[in-house]
mmCIF file of N, CA and C in Angstrom:
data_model
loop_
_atom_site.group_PDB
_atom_site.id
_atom_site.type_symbol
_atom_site.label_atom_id
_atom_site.label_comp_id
_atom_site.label_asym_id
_atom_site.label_seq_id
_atom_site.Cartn_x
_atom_site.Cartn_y
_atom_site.Cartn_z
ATOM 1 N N UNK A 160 0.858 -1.162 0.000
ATOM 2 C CA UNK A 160 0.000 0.000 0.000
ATOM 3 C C UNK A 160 0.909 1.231 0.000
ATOM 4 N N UNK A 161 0.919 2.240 -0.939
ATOM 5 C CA UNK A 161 1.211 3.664 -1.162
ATOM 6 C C UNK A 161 0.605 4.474 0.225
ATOM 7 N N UNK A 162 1.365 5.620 0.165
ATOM 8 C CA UNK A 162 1.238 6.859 1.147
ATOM 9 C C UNK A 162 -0.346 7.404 0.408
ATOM 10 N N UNK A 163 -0.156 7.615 -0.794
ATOM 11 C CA UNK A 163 -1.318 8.116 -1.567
ATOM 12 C C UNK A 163 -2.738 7.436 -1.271
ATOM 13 N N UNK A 164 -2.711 6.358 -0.941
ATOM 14 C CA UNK A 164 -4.169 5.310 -0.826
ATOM 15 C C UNK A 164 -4.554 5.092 0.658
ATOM 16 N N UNK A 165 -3.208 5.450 1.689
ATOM 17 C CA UNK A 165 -3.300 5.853 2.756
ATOM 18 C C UNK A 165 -4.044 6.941 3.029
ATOM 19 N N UNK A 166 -4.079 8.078 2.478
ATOM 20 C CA UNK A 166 -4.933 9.460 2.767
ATOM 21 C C UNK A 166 -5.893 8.536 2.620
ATOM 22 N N UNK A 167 -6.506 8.106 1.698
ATOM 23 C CA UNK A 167 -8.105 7.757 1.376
ATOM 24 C C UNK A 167 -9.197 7.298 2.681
ATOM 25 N N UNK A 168 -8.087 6.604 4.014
ATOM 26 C CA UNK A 168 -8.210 6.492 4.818
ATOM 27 C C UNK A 168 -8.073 6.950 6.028
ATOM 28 N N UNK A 169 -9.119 7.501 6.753
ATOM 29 C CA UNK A 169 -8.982 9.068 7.727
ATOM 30 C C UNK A 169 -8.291 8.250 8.955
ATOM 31 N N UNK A 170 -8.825 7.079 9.426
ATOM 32 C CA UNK A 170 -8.105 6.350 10.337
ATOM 33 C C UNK A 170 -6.959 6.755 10.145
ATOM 34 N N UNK A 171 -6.104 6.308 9.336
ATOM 35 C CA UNK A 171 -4.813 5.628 8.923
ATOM 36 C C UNK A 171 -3.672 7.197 8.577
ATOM 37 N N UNK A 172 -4.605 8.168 8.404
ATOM 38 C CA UNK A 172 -3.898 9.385 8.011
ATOM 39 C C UNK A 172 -2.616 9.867 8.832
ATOM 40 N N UNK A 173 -2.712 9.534 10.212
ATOM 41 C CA UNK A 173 -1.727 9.953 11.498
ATOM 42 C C UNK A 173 -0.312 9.300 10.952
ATOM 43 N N UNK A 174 -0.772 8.145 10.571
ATOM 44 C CA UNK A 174 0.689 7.263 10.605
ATOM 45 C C UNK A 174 1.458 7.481 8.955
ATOM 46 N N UNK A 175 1.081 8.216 8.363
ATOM 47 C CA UNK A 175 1.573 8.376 7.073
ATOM 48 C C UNK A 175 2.958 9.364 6.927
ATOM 49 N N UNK A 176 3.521 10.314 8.268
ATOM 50 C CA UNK A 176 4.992 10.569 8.577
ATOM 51 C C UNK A 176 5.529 9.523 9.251
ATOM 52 N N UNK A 177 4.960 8.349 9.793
ATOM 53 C CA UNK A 177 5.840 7.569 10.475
ATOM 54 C C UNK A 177 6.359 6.548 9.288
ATOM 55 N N UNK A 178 5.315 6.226 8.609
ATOM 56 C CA UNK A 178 5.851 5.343 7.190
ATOM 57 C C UNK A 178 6.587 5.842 6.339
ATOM 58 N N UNK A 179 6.538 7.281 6.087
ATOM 59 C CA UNK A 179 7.626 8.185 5.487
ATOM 60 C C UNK A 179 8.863 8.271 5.983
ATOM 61 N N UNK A 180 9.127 8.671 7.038
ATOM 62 C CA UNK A 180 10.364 8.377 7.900
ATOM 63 C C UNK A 180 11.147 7.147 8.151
ATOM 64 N N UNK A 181 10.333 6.096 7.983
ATOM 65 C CA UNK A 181 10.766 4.905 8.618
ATOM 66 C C UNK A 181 11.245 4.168 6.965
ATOM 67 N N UNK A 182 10.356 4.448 6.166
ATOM 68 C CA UNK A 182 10.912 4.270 4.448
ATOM 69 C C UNK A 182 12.332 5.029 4.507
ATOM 70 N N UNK A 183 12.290 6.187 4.713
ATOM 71 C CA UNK A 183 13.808 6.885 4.885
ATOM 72 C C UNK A 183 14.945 6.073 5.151
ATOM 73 N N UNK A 184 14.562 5.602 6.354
ATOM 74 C CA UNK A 184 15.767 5.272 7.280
ATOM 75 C C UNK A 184 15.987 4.128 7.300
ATOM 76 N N UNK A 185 15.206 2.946 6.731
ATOM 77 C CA UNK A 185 15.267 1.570 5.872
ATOM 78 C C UNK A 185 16.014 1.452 5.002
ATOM 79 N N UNK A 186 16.019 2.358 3.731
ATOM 80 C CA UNK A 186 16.090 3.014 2.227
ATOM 81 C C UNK A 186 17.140 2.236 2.301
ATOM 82 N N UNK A 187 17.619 1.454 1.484
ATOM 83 C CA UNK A 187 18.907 1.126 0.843
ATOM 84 C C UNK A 187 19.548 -0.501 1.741
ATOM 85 N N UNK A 188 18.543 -0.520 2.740
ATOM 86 C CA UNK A 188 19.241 -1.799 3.405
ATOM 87 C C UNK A 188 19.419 -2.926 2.467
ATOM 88 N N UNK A 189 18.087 -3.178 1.641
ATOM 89 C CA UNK A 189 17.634 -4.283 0.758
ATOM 90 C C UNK A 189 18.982 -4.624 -0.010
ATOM 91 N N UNK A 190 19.820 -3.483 -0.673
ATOM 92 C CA UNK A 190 21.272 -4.138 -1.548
ATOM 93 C C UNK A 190 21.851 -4.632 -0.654
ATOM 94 N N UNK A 191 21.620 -4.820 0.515
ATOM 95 C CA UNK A 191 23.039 -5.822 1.065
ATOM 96 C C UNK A 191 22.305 -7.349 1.783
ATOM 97 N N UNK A 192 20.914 -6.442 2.052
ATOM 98 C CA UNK A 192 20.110 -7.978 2.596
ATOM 99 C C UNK A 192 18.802 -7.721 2.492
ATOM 100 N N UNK A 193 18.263 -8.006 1.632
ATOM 101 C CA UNK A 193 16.944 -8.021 0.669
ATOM 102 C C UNK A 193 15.650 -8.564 1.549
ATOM 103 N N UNK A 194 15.696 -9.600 1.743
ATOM 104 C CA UNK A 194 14.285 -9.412 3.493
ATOM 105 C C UNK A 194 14.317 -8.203 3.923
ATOM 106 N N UNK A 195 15.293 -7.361 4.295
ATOM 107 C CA UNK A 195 15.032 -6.671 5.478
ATOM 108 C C UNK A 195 14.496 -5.463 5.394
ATOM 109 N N UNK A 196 13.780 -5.116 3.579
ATOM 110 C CA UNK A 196 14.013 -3.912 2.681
ATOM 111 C C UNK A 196 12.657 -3.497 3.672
ATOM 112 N N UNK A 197 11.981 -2.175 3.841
ATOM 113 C CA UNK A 197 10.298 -2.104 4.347
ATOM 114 C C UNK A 197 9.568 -2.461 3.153
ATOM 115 N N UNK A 198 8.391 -3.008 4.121
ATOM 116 C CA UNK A 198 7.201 -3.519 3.579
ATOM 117 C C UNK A 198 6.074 -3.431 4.226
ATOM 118 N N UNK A 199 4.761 -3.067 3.404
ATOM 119 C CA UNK A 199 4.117 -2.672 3.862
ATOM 120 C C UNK A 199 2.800 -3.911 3.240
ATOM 121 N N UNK A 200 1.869 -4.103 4.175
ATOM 122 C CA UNK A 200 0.663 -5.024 3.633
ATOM 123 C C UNK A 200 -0.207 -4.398 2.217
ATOM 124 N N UNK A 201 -1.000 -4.770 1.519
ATOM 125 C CA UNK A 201 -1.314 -4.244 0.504
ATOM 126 C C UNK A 201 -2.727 -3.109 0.903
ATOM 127 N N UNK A 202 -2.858 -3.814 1.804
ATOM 128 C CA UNK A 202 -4.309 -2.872 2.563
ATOM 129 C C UNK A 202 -3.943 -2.812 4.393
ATOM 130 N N UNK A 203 -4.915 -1.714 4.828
ATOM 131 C CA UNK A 203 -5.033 -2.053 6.524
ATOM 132 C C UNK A 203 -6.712 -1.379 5.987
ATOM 133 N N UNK A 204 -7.007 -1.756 7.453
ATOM 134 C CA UNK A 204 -8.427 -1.396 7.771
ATOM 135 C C UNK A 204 -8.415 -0.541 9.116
ATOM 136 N N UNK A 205 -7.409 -0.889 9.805
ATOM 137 C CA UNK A 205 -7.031 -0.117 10.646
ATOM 138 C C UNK A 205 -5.870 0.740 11.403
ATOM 139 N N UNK A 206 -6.017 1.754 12.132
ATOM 140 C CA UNK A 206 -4.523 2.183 12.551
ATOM 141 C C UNK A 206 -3.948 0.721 12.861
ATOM 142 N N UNK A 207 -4.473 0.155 14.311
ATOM 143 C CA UNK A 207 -3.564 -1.030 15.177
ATOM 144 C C UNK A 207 -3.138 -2.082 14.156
ATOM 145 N N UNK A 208 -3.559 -2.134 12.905
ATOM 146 C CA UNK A 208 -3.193 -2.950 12.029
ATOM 147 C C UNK A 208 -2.032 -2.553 11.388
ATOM 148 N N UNK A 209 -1.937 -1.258 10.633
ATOM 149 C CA UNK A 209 -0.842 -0.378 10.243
ATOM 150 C C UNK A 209 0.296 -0.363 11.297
ATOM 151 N N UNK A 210 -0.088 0.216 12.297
ATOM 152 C CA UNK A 210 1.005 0.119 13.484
ATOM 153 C C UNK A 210 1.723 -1.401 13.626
ATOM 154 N N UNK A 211 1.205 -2.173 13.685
ATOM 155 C CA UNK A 211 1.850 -3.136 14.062
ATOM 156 C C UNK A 211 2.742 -4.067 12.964
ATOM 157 N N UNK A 212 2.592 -3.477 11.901
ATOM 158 C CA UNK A 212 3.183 -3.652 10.492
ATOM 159 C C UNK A 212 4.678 -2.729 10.935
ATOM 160 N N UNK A 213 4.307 -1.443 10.874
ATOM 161 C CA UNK A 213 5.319 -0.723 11.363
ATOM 162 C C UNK A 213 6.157 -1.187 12.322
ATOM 163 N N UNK A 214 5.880 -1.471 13.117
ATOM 164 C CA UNK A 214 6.570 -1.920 14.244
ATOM 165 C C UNK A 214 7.391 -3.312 14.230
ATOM 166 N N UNK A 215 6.757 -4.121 13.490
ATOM 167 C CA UNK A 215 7.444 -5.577 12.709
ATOM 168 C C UNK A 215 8.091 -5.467 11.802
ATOM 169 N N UNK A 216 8.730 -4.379 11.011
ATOM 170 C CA UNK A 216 9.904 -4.356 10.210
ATOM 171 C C UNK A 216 11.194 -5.844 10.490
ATOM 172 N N UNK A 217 11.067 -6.310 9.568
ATOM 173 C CA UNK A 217 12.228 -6.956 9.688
ATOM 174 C C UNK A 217 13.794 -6.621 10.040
ATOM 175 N N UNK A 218 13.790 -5.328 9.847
ATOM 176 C CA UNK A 218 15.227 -4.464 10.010
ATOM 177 C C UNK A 218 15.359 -4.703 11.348
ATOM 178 N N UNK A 219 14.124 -4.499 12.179
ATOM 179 C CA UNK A 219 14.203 -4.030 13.610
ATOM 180 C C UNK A 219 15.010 -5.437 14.537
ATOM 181 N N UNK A 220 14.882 -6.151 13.851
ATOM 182 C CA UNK A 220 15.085 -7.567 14.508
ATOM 183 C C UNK A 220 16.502 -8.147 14.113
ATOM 184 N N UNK A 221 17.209 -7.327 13.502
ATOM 185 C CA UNK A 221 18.828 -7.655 13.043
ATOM 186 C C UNK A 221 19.307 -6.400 13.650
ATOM 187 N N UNK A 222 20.935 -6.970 14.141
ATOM 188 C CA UNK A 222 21.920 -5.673 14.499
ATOM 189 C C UNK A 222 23.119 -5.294 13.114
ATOM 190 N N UNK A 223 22.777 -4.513 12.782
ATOM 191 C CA UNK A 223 23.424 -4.308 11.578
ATOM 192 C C UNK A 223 24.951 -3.163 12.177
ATOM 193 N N UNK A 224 26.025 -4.138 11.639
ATOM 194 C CA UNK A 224 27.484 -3.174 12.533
ATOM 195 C C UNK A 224 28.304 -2.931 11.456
ATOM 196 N N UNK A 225 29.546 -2.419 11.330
ATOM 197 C CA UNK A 225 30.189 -2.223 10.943
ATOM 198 C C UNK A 225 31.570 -2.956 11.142
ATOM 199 N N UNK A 226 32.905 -2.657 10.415
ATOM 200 C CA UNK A 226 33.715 -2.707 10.394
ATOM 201 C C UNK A 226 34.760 -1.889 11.840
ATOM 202 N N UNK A 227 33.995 -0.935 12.257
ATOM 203 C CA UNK A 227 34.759 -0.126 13.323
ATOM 204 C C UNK A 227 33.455 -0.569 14.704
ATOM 205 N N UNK A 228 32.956 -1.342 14.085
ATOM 206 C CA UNK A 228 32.205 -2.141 15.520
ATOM 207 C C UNK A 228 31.318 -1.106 16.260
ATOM 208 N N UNK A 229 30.791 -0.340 14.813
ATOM 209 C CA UNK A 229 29.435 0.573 15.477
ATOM 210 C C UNK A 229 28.567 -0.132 14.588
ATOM 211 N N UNK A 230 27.039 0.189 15.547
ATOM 212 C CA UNK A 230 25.994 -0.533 15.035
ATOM 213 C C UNK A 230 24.810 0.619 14.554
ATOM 214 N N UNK A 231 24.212 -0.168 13.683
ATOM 215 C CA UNK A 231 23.226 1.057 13.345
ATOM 216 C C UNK A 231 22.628 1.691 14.282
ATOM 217 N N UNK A 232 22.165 2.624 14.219
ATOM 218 C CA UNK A 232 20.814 2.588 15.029
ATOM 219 C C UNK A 232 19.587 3.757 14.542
ATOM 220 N N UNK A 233 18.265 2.787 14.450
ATOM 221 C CA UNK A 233 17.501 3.688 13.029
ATOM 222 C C UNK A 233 16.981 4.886 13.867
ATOM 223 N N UNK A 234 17.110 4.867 15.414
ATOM 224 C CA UNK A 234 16.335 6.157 15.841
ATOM 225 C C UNK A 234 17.214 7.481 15.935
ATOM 226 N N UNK A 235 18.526 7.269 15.190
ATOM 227 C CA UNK A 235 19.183 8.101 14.984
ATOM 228 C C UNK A 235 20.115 8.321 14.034
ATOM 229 N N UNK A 236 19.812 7.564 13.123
ATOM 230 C CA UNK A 236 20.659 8.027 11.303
ATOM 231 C C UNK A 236 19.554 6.719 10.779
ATOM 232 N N UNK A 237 19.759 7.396 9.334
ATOM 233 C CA UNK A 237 19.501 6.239 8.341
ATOM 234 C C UNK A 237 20.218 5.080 7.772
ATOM 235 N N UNK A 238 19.765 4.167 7.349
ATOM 236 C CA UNK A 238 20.759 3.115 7.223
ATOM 237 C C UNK A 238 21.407 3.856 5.745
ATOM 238 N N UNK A 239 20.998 4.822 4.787
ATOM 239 C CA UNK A 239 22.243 4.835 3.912
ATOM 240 C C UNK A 239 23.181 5.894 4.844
ATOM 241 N N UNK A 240 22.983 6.250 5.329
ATOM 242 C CA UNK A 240 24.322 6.919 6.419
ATOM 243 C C UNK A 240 24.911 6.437 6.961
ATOM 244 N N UNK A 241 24.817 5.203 7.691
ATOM 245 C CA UNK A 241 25.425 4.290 7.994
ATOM 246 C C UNK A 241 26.454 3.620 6.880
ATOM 247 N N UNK A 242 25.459 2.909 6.027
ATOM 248 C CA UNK A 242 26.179 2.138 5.442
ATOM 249 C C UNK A 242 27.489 3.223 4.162
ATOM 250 N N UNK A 243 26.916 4.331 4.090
ATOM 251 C CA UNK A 243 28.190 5.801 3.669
ATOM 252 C C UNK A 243 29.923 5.641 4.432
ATOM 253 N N UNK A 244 29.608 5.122 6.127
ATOM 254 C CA UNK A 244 30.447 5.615 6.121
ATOM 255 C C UNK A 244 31.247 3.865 6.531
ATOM 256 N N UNK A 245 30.881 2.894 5.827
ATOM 257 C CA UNK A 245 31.230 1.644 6.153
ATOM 258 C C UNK A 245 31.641 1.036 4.944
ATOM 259 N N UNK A 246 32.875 0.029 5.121
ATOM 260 C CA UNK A 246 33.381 -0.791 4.080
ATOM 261 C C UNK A 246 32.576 -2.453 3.831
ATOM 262 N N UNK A 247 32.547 -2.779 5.674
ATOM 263 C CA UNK A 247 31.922 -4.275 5.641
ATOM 264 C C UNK A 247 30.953 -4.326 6.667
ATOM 265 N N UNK A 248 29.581 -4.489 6.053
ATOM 266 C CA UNK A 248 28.708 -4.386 7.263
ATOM 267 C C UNK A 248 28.090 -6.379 7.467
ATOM 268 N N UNK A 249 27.843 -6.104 8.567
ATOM 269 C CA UNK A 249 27.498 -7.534 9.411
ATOM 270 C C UNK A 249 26.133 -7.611 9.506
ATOM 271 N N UNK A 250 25.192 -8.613 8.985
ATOM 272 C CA UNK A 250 23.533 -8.333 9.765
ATOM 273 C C UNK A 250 23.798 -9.723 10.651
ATOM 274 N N UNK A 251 23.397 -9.186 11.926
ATOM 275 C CA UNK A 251 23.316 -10.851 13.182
ATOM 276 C C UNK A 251 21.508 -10.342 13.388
ATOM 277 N N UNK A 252 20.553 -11.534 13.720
ATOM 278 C CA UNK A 252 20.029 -11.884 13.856
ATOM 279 C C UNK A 252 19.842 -11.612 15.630
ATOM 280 N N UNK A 253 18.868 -10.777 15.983
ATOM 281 C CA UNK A 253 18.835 -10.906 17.464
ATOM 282 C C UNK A 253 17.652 -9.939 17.771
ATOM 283 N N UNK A 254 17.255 -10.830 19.261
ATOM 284 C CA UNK A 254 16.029 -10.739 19.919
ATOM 285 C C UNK A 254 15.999 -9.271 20.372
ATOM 286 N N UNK A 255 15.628 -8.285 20.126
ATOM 287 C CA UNK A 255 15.264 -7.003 20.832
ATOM 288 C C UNK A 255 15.086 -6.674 22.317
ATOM 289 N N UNK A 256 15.602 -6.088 23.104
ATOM 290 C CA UNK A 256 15.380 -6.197 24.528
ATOM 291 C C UNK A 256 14.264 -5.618 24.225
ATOM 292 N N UNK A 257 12.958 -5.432 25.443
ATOM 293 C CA UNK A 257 12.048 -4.914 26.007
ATOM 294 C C UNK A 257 11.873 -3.286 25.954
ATOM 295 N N UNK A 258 13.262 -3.193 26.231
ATOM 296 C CA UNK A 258 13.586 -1.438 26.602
ATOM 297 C C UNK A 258 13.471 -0.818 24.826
ATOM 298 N N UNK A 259 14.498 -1.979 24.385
ATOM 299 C CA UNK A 259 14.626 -1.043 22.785
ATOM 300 C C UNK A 259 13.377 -1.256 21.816
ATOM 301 N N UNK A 260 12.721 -2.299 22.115
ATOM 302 C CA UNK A 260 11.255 -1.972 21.413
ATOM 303 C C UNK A 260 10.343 -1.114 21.842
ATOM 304 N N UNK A 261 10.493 -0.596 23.576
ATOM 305 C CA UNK A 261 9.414 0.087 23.758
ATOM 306 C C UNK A 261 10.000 1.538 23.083
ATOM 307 N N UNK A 262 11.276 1.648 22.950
ATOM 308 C CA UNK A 262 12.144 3.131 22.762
ATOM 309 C C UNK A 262 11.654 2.886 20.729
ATOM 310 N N UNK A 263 11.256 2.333 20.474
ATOM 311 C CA UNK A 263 11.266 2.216 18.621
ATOM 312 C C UNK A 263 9.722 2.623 19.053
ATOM 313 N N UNK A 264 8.755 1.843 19.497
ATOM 314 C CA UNK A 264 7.550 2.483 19.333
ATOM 315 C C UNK A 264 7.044 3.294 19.900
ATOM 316 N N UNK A 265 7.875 3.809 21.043
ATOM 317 C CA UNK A 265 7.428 5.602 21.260
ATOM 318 C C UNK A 265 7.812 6.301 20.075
ATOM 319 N N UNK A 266 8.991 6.076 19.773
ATOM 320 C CA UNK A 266 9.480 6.623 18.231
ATOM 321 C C UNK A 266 8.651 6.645 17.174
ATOM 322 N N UNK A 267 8.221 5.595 16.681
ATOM 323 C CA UNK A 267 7.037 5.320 15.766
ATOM 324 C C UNK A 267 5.950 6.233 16.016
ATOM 325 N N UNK A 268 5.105 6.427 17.202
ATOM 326 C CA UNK A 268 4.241 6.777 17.812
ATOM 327 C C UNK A 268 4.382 8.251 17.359
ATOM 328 N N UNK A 269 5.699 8.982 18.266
ATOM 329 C CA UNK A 269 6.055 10.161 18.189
ATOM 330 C C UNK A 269 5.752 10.784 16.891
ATOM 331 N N UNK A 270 6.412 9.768 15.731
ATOM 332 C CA UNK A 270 6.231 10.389 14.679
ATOM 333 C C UNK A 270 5.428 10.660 13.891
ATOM 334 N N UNK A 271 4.006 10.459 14.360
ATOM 335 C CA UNK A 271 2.820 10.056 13.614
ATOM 336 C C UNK A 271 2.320 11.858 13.620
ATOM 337 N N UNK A 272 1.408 11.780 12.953
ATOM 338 C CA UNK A 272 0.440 13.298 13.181
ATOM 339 C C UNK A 272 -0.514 13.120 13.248
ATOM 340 N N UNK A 273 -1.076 13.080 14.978
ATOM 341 C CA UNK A 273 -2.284 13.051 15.453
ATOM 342 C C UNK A 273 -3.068 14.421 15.071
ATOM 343 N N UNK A 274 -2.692 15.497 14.421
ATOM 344 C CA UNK A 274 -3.822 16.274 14.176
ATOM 345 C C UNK A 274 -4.137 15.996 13.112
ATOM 346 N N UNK A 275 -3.997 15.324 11.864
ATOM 347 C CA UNK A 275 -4.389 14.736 10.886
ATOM 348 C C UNK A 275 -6.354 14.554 11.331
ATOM 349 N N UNK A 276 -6.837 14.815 10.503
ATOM 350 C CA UNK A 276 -8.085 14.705 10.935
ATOM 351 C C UNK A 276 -9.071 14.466 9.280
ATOM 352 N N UNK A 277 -10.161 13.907 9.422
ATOM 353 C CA UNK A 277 -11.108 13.613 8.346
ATOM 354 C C UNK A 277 -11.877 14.904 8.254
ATOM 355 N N UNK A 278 -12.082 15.677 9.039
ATOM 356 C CA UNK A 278 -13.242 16.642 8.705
ATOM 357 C C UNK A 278 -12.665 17.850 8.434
ATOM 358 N N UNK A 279 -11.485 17.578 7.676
ATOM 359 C CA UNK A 279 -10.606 18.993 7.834
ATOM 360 C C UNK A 279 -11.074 19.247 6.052
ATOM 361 N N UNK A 280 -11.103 20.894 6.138
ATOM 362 C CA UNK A 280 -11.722 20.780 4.578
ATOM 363 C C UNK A 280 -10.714 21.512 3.641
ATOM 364 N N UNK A 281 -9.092 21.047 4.073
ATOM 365 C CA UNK A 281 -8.493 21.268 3.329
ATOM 366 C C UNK A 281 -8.370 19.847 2.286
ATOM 367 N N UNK A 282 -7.245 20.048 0.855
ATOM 368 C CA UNK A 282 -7.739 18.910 0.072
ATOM 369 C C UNK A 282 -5.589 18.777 -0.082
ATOM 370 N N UNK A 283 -5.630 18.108 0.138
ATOM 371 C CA UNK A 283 -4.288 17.141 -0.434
ATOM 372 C C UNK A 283 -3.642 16.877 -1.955
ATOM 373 N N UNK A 284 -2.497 17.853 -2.047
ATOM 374 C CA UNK A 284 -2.339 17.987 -3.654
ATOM 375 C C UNK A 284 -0.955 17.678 -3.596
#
């Protein structure tokens, strides 16, 4: 599902900077490890459905490091910035603590725009 087919849906309107942002900061992982590219379902019906798509990124669930033994981290650069300033990057496979998922979906959360609203009678161009 597009950002564009997202408006169509007033629910779903809030989370359409968090999917923008989070496309950002994904962007480019896929050339080195192709699962992990974002993806999005072809439809939601709802925010908690959208959200939790968001939040299940496959990226989120690998530690992606470097050569100088720094690791990404998406709540503060993008992975092509990362991978800019790296020769050999590593993806390991690992369980998320508690702390760093709740710190990704305040993030997620944060980034949404709750004043987004359906009865607003501006029009989207």
């Amino acid at each position: 599902m597009n950002t564009d087919n997202l408006y169509q849906i007033v629910e779903l309107r809030p989370l359409i900077p968090a999917i923008i942002e989070l496309q950002n900061r994904i962007a480019g992982i896929e050339k080195y490890c192709e699962p992990l590219g974002f993806e999005l379902a072809e439809s939601y019906e709802t925010e908690e459905q959208l959200f939790y798509d968001l939040f299940s990124q496959k990226a989120f669930a690998f530690q992606v490091s470097n050569e100088q033994e720094e690791c990404w981290d998406i709540l503060t650069e993008t992975f092509t910035q990362f991978a800019a300033r790296s020769t050999d990057l590593t993806f390991a496979a690992k369980g998320n603590a508690q702390e760093r998922l709740q710190a990704i979906s305040k993030w997620l959360i944060q980034l949404c725009d709750w004043s987004q609203s359906g009865f607003s009678n501006t029009t989207r161009h």
